[in-house]
Amino acid sequence: MANTDIVRGFKLVGTLHGRPAQIRRYAILAADGTATFIGDAVKVGGSSDAGGFTKSVVQAAAADAILGVMVGVDKITGVSDANLNLYQTHRPASVLMNVWVCDDPDAIYEIQEDGVGATIAVGDIGLNADIIVAAGNATSGMSGMEVDIESKLTTATLQVKILGLVDRADNELAANAKLLVKINNHQYGSSTGTAGV
């Protein structure tokens, strides 16, 4: 049975330490012209909101160190409180918004591998890989990010570590497999990642 090709970016599913994952509020500034989606990996933006209280983030690119994954959006600054995250599906381009990010270095995520040029194999569990960044879906709010399975190596600086395959009847070692990963090259980690095995 072939895996269904459904791209949703990173989906938080647990932690290595077994406790709830840490989620914090960050800002994406109006100067950022990239729409950002739930499930997108983000990195520190190097600034903050106008008050200096909320650190900024931007969408991470392939090969960037990653701060965490956007798991929700907050109200749009200057718009009534009626516009809460229950109604907002993503952060549109060039709009100042607060977003919720899982920045826990021990968080575990489900994410699809792209199945281009290679597919996941049993011997790939424990290897590292980079991500592919693609536009998200403005209707569903879901990210377009996937694991670039062709990039799988032991290299310590690659973005994610492959922990295993999601254990479901509709998932197998084939193209578009759903993987369990953790961020390997984490901005709040103590190094630029660990080598894959």
PDB file of C-alpha atoms in Angstrom:
ATOM      1  CA  MET A   1       0.000   0.000   0.000  1.00  0.00           C
ATOM      2  CA  ALA A   2       1.431   3.410  -0.980  1.00  0.00           C
ATOM      3  CA  ASN A   3       1.624   6.209   1.559  1.00  0.00           C
ATOM      4  CA  THR A   4      -0.774   9.113   1.047  1.00  0.00           C
ATOM      5  CA  ASP A   5       1.001  12.321   0.050  1.00  0.00           C
ATOM      6  CA  ILE A   6      -0.335  14.859   2.580  1.00  0.00           C
ATOM      7  CA  VAL A   7       2.063  17.668   3.480  1.00  0.00           C
ATOM      8  CA  ARG A   8       1.426  19.304   6.868  1.00  0.00           C
ATOM      9  CA  GLY A   9       4.870  20.374   8.034  1.00  0.00           C
ATOM     10  CA  PHE A  10       5.900  19.561  11.600  1.00  0.00           C
ATOM     11  CA  LYS A  11       3.236  18.239  13.980  1.00  0.00           C
ATOM     12  CA  LEU A  12       4.126  18.178  17.692  1.00  0.00           C
ATOM     13  CA  VAL A  13       3.537  14.662  19.083  1.00  0.00           C
ATOM     14  CA  GLY A  14       5.578  14.451  22.294  1.00  0.00           C
ATOM     15  CA  THR A  15       8.955  14.945  23.959  1.00  0.00           C
ATOM     16  CA  LEU A  16      11.997  12.857  24.757  1.00  0.00           C
ATOM     17  CA  HIS A  17      11.686  13.749  28.460  1.00  0.00           C
ATOM     18  CA  GLY A  18       7.997  12.755  28.676  1.00  0.00           C
ATOM     19  CA  ARG A  19       6.803  16.085  30.064  1.00  0.00           C
ATOM     20  CA  PRO A  20       4.669  18.571  28.092  1.00  0.00           C
ATOM     21  CA  ALA A  21       6.631  20.495  25.477  1.00  0.00           C
ATOM     22  CA  GLN A  22       7.557  24.122  26.171  1.00  0.00           C
ATOM     23  CA  ILE A  23       5.587  26.590  24.012  1.00  0.00           C
ATOM     24  CA  ARG A  24       6.320  30.325  24.041  1.00  0.00           C
ATOM     25  CA  ARG A  25       4.965  33.439  22.359  1.00  0.00           C
ATOM     26  CA  TYR A  26       7.094  35.190  19.729  1.00  0.00           C
ATOM     27  CA  ALA A  27       6.447  37.959  17.187  1.00  0.00           C
ATOM     28  CA  ILE A  28       6.697  37.958  13.408  1.00  0.00           C
ATOM     29  CA  LEU A  29       7.263  41.549  12.337  1.00  0.00           C
ATOM     30  CA  ALA A  30       5.408  43.463   9.604  1.00  0.00           C
ATOM     31  CA  ALA A  31       8.686  43.828   7.685  1.00  0.00           C
ATOM     32  CA  ASP A  32       8.698  40.049   7.114  1.00  0.00           C
ATOM     33  CA  GLY A  33       7.145  39.442   3.693  1.00  0.00           C
ATOM     34  CA  THR A  34       6.929  35.650   4.047  1.00  0.00           C
ATOM     35  CA  ALA A  35       3.595  34.080   5.018  1.00  0.00           C
ATOM     36  CA  THR A  36       4.144  31.642   7.888  1.00  0.00           C
ATOM     37  CA  PHE A  37       2.061  28.554   8.624  1.00  0.00           C
ATOM     38  CA  ILE A  38       1.272  26.188  11.468  1.00  0.00           C
ATOM     39  CA  GLY A  39       3.899  23.463  11.256  1.00  0.00           C
ATOM     40  CA  ASP A  40       6.616  25.740   9.840  1.00  0.00           C
ATOM     41  CA  ALA A  41      10.074  25.615  11.382  1.00  0.00           C
ATOM     42  CA  VAL A  42      11.183  29.070  12.523  1.00  0.00           C
ATOM     43  CA  LYS A  43      14.435  30.662  13.661  1.00  0.00           C
ATOM     44  CA  VAL A  44      15.287  33.705  15.790  1.00  0.00           C
ATOM     45  CA  GLY A  45      14.680  36.897  13.801  1.00  0.00           C
ATOM     46  CA  GLY A  46      17.251  39.045  15.588  1.00  0.00           C
ATOM     47  CA  SER A  47      14.808  41.698  16.827  1.00  0.00           C
ATOM     48  CA  SER A  48      11.618  42.073  18.862  1.00  0.00           C
ATOM     49  CA  ASP A  49       8.238  43.756  18.847  1.00  0.00           C
ATOM     50  CA  ALA A  50       8.168  47.548  19.320  1.00  0.00           C
ATOM     51  CA  GLY A  51       8.040  47.242  23.103  1.00  0.00           C
ATOM     52  CA  GLY A  52      11.078  44.967  23.193  1.00  0.00           C
ATOM     53  CA  PHE A  53       9.187  42.310  25.162  1.00  0.00           C
ATOM     54  CA  THR A  54       8.564  39.659  22.497  1.00  0.00           C
ATOM     55  CA  LYS A  55      11.485  38.186  20.553  1.00  0.00           C
ATOM     56  CA  SER A  56      10.960  37.975  16.784  1.00  0.00           C
ATOM     57  CA  VAL A  57      11.118  34.857  14.625  1.00  0.00           C
ATOM     58  CA  VAL A  58      11.164  34.237  10.879  1.00  0.00           C
ATOM     59  CA  GLN A  59      10.540  31.146   8.788  1.00  0.00           C
ATOM     60  CA  ALA A  60      13.613  28.883   8.752  1.00  0.00           C
ATOM     61  CA  ALA A  61      15.209  27.967   5.440  1.00  0.00           C
ATOM     62  CA  ALA A  62      16.861  24.683   4.493  1.00  0.00           C
ATOM     63  CA  ALA A  63      20.170  24.287   6.380  1.00  0.00           C
ATOM     64  CA  ASP A  64      19.325  26.970   9.016  1.00  0.00           C
ATOM     65  CA  ALA A  65      19.615  26.248  12.719  1.00  0.00           C
ATOM     66  CA  ILE A  66      16.017  25.974  13.988  1.00  0.00           C
ATOM     67  CA  LEU A  67      14.471  27.563  17.091  1.00  0.00           C
ATOM     68  CA  GLY A  68      11.269  25.541  16.966  1.00  0.00           C
ATOM     69  CA  VAL A  69       7.967  24.991  15.205  1.00  0.00           C
ATOM     70  CA  MET A  70       5.020  27.373  14.913  1.00  0.00           C
ATOM     71  CA  VAL A  71       2.013  25.712  16.553  1.00  0.00           C
ATOM     72  CA  GLY A  72      -0.488  28.591  16.597  1.00  0.00           C
ATOM     73  CA  VAL A  73      -1.164  32.231  15.845  1.00  0.00           C
ATOM     74  CA  ASP A  74      -2.425  34.942  18.153  1.00  0.00           C
ATOM     75  CA  LYS A  75      -4.575  37.979  17.460  1.00  0.00           C
ATOM     76  CA  ILE A  76      -3.434  40.475  14.851  1.00  0.00           C
ATOM     77  CA  THR A  77      -2.024  43.584  16.516  1.00  0.00           C
ATOM     78  CA  GLY A  78      -4.472  46.477  16.307  1.00  0.00           C
ATOM     79  CA  VAL A  79      -7.464  44.266  15.452  1.00  0.00           C
ATOM     80  CA  SER A  80     -10.220  43.433  17.939  1.00  0.00           C
ATOM     81  CA  ASP A  81      -9.868  40.509  20.329  1.00  0.00           C
ATOM     82  CA  ALA A  82     -12.526  38.677  18.301  1.00  0.00           C
ATOM     83  CA  ASN A  83      -9.797  37.692  15.824  1.00  0.00           C
ATOM     84  CA  LEU A  84      -8.223  34.917  17.889  1.00  0.00           C
ATOM     85  CA  ASN A  85      -6.267  31.841  16.860  1.00  0.00           C
ATOM     86  CA  LEU A  86      -9.489  29.823  16.520  1.00  0.00           C
ATOM     87  CA  TYR A  87     -10.248  31.843  13.391  1.00  0.00           C
ATOM     88  CA  GLN A  88      -6.783  32.691  12.054  1.00  0.00           C
ATOM     89  CA  THR A  89      -5.188  29.812  10.152  1.00  0.00           C
ATOM     90  CA  HIS A  90      -1.771  31.323   9.423  1.00  0.00           C
ATOM     91  CA  ARG A  91       0.285  34.493   9.657  1.00  0.00           C
ATOM     92  CA  PRO A  92      -0.139  36.402   6.360  1.00  0.00           C
ATOM     93  CA  ALA A  93       2.862  38.097   4.741  1.00  0.00           C
ATOM     94  CA  SER A  94       3.815  41.577   6.006  1.00  0.00           C
ATOM     95  CA  VAL A  95       1.467  41.565   9.027  1.00  0.00           C
ATOM     96  CA  LEU A  96       2.711  42.045  12.589  1.00  0.00           C
ATOM     97  CA  MET A  97       1.429  39.050  14.548  1.00  0.00           C
ATOM     98  CA  ASN A  98       2.264  37.072  17.619  1.00  0.00           C
ATOM     99  CA  VAL A  99       2.771  33.350  17.100  1.00  0.00           C
ATOM    100  CA  TRP A 100       3.120  30.388  19.441  1.00  0.00           C
ATOM    101  CA  VAL A 101       6.275  28.342  18.950  1.00  0.00           C
ATOM    102  CA  CYS A 102       7.291  25.018  20.459  1.00  0.00           C
ATOM    103  CA  ASP A 103      10.928  25.880  21.203  1.00  0.00           C
ATOM    104  CA  ASP A 104      11.635  22.797  23.336  1.00  0.00           C
ATOM    105  CA  PRO A 105      14.885  21.142  22.124  1.00  0.00           C
ATOM    106  CA  ASP A 106      13.511  17.739  23.206  1.00  0.00           C
ATOM    107  CA  ALA A 107      10.219  17.989  21.273  1.00  0.00           C
ATOM    108  CA  ILE A 108       9.298  15.148  18.923  1.00  0.00           C
ATOM    109  CA  TYR A 109       7.443  15.888  15.689  1.00  0.00           C
ATOM    110  CA  GLU A 110       5.702  13.960  12.943  1.00  0.00           C
ATOM    111  CA  ILE A 111       6.630  15.140   9.448  1.00  0.00           C
ATOM    112  CA  GLN A 112       6.420  13.659   5.959  1.00  0.00           C
ATOM    113  CA  GLU A 113       9.517  12.851   3.902  1.00  0.00           C
ATOM    114  CA  ASP A 114       9.370  14.105   0.323  1.00  0.00           C
ATOM    115  CA  GLY A 115      10.204  10.799  -1.408  1.00  0.00           C
ATOM    116  CA  VAL A 116      12.190  12.615  -4.115  1.00  0.00           C
ATOM    117  CA  GLY A 117      15.493  11.050  -5.160  1.00  0.00           C
ATOM    118  CA  ALA A 118      15.326   8.510  -2.311  1.00  0.00           C
ATOM    119  CA  THR A 119      12.947   7.039   0.246  1.00  0.00           C
ATOM    120  CA  ILE A 120      13.307   6.155   3.911  1.00  0.00           C
ATOM    121  CA  ALA A 121      14.890   2.782   4.679  1.00  0.00           C
ATOM    122  CA  VAL A 122      15.405   0.816   7.901  1.00  0.00           C
ATOM    123  CA  GLY A 123      19.075   1.808   8.014  1.00  0.00           C
ATOM    124  CA  ASP A 124      18.173   5.524   7.900  1.00  0.00           C
ATOM    125  CA  ILE A 125      16.745   5.569  11.425  1.00  0.00           C
ATOM    126  CA  GLY A 126      19.170   7.657  13.485  1.00  0.00           C
ATOM    127  CA  LEU A 127      20.492   9.655  10.538  1.00  0.00           C
ATOM    128  CA  ASN A 128      20.090  13.415  10.178  1.00  0.00           C
ATOM    129  CA  ALA A 129      18.506  15.359   7.307  1.00  0.00           C
ATOM    130  CA  ASP A 130      17.598  18.869   6.185  1.00  0.00           C
ATOM    131  CA  ILE A 131      14.116  20.164   5.443  1.00  0.00           C
ATOM    132  CA  ILE A 132      12.457  21.374   2.265  1.00  0.00           C
ATOM    133  CA  VAL A 133      10.685  24.710   2.548  1.00  0.00           C
ATOM    134  CA  ALA A 134       7.593  25.247   0.412  1.00  0.00           C
ATOM    135  CA  ALA A 135       4.602  27.572   0.612  1.00  0.00           C
ATOM    136  CA  GLY A 136       1.875  26.532   3.010  1.00  0.00           C
ATOM    137  CA  ASN A 137      -1.870  26.284   2.399  1.00  0.00           C
ATOM    138  CA  ALA A 138      -3.639  29.558   3.231  1.00  0.00           C
ATOM    139  CA  THR A 139      -7.012  27.785   3.520  1.00  0.00           C
ATOM    140  CA  SER A 140      -6.024  25.050   5.980  1.00  0.00           C
ATOM    141  CA  GLY A 141      -3.126  26.977   7.517  1.00  0.00           C
ATOM    142  CA  MET A 142      -0.871  23.931   7.181  1.00  0.00           C
ATOM    143  CA  SER A 143       2.827  24.171   6.412  1.00  0.00           C
ATOM    144  CA  GLY A 144       4.425  23.016   3.161  1.00  0.00           C
ATOM    145  CA  MET A 145       7.601  21.772   4.851  1.00  0.00           C
ATOM    146  CA  GLU A 146       8.884  18.194   4.482  1.00  0.00           C
ATOM    147  CA  VAL A 147      12.060  16.273   5.267  1.00  0.00           C
ATOM    148  CA  ASP A 148      14.465  16.219   2.323  1.00  0.00           C
ATOM    149  CA  ILE A 149      15.102  12.479   2.561  1.00  0.00           C
ATOM    150  CA  GLU A 150      17.794  12.655  -0.135  1.00  0.00           C
ATOM    151  CA  SER A 151      19.899  14.769   2.286  1.00  0.00           C
ATOM    152  CA  LYS A 152      20.078  11.970   4.918  1.00  0.00           C
ATOM    153  CA  LEU A 153      23.617  11.626   6.322  1.00  0.00           C
ATOM    154  CA  THR A 154      25.475  11.395   9.623  1.00  0.00           C
ATOM    155  CA  THR A 155      26.476  15.104   9.364  1.00  0.00           C
ATOM    156  CA  ALA A 156      25.992  16.764  12.768  1.00  0.00           C
ATOM    157  CA  THR A 157      24.795  20.132  11.427  1.00  0.00           C
ATOM    158  CA  LEU A 158      21.791  18.788   9.486  1.00  0.00           C
ATOM    159  CA  GLN A 159      18.490  20.153  10.781  1.00  0.00           C
ATOM    160  CA  VAL A 160      16.546  17.130  12.043  1.00  0.00           C
ATOM    161  CA  LYS A 161      17.344  13.723  13.499  1.00  0.00           C
ATOM    162  CA  ILE A 162      15.203  10.810  12.242  1.00  0.00           C
ATOM    163  CA  LEU A 163      13.900   8.900  15.282  1.00  0.00           C
ATOM    164  CA  GLY A 164      11.711   6.400  13.477  1.00  0.00           C
ATOM    165  CA  LEU A 165       8.611   5.788  11.424  1.00  0.00           C
ATOM    166  CA  VAL A 166       5.167   6.773  12.742  1.00  0.00           C
ATOM    167  CA  ASP A 167       3.563   3.475  13.809  1.00  0.00           C
ATOM    168  CA  ARG A 168       0.261   3.466  11.905  1.00  0.00           C
ATOM    169  CA  ALA A 169      -1.414   1.029   9.542  1.00  0.00           C
ATOM    170  CA  ASP A 170      -1.416   3.628   6.752  1.00  0.00           C
ATOM    171  CA  ASN A 171       2.341   4.311   6.951  1.00  0.00           C
ATOM    172  CA  GLU A 172       5.240   2.261   5.597  1.00  0.00           C
ATOM    173  CA  LEU A 173       8.875   2.476   4.486  1.00  0.00           C
ATOM    174  CA  ALA A 174       8.176   4.094   1.119  1.00  0.00           C
ATOM    175  CA  ALA A 175       7.869   7.512  -0.520  1.00  0.00           C
ATOM    176  CA  ASN A 176       5.952  10.083   1.568  1.00  0.00           C
ATOM    177  CA  ALA A 177       6.449   8.142   4.795  1.00  0.00           C
ATOM    178  CA  LYS A 178       5.497   9.939   8.000  1.00  0.00           C
ATOM    179  CA  LEU A 179       8.588  10.196  10.220  1.00  0.00           C
ATOM    180  CA  LEU A 180       9.217  10.954  13.869  1.00  0.00           C
ATOM    181  CA  VAL A 181      11.997  13.533  14.181  1.00  0.00           C
ATOM    182  CA  LYS A 182      13.521  15.962  16.646  1.00  0.00           C
ATOM    183  CA  ILE A 183      15.321  19.172  15.801  1.00  0.00           C
ATOM    184  CA  ASN A 184      19.008  18.315  15.668  1.00  0.00           C
ATOM    185  CA  ASN A 185      20.541  21.735  14.942  1.00  0.00           C
ATOM    186  CA  HIS A 186      18.550  23.665  17.592  1.00  0.00           C
ATOM    187  CA  GLN A 187      19.209  27.323  18.416  1.00  0.00           C
ATOM    188  CA  TYR A 188      18.584  26.628  22.127  1.00  0.00           C
ATOM    189  CA  GLY A 189      20.684  23.456  22.055  1.00  0.00           C
ATOM    190  CA  SER A 190      24.190  23.311  23.449  1.00  0.00           C
ATOM    191  CA  SER A 191      25.825  22.681  20.058  1.00  0.00           C
ATOM    192  CA  THR A 192      25.108  22.636  16.331  1.00  0.00           C
ATOM    193  CA  GLY A 193      23.701  19.121  16.578  1.00  0.00           C
ATOM    194  CA  THR A 194      24.987  15.590  16.990  1.00  0.00           C
ATOM    195  CA  ALA A 195      26.170  13.198  14.322  1.00  0.00           C
ATOM    196  CA  GLY A 196      23.670  10.690  13.025  1.00  0.00           C
ATOM    197  CA  VAL A 197      24.282   6.971  13.386  1.00  0.00           C
TER     198      VAL A 197
END
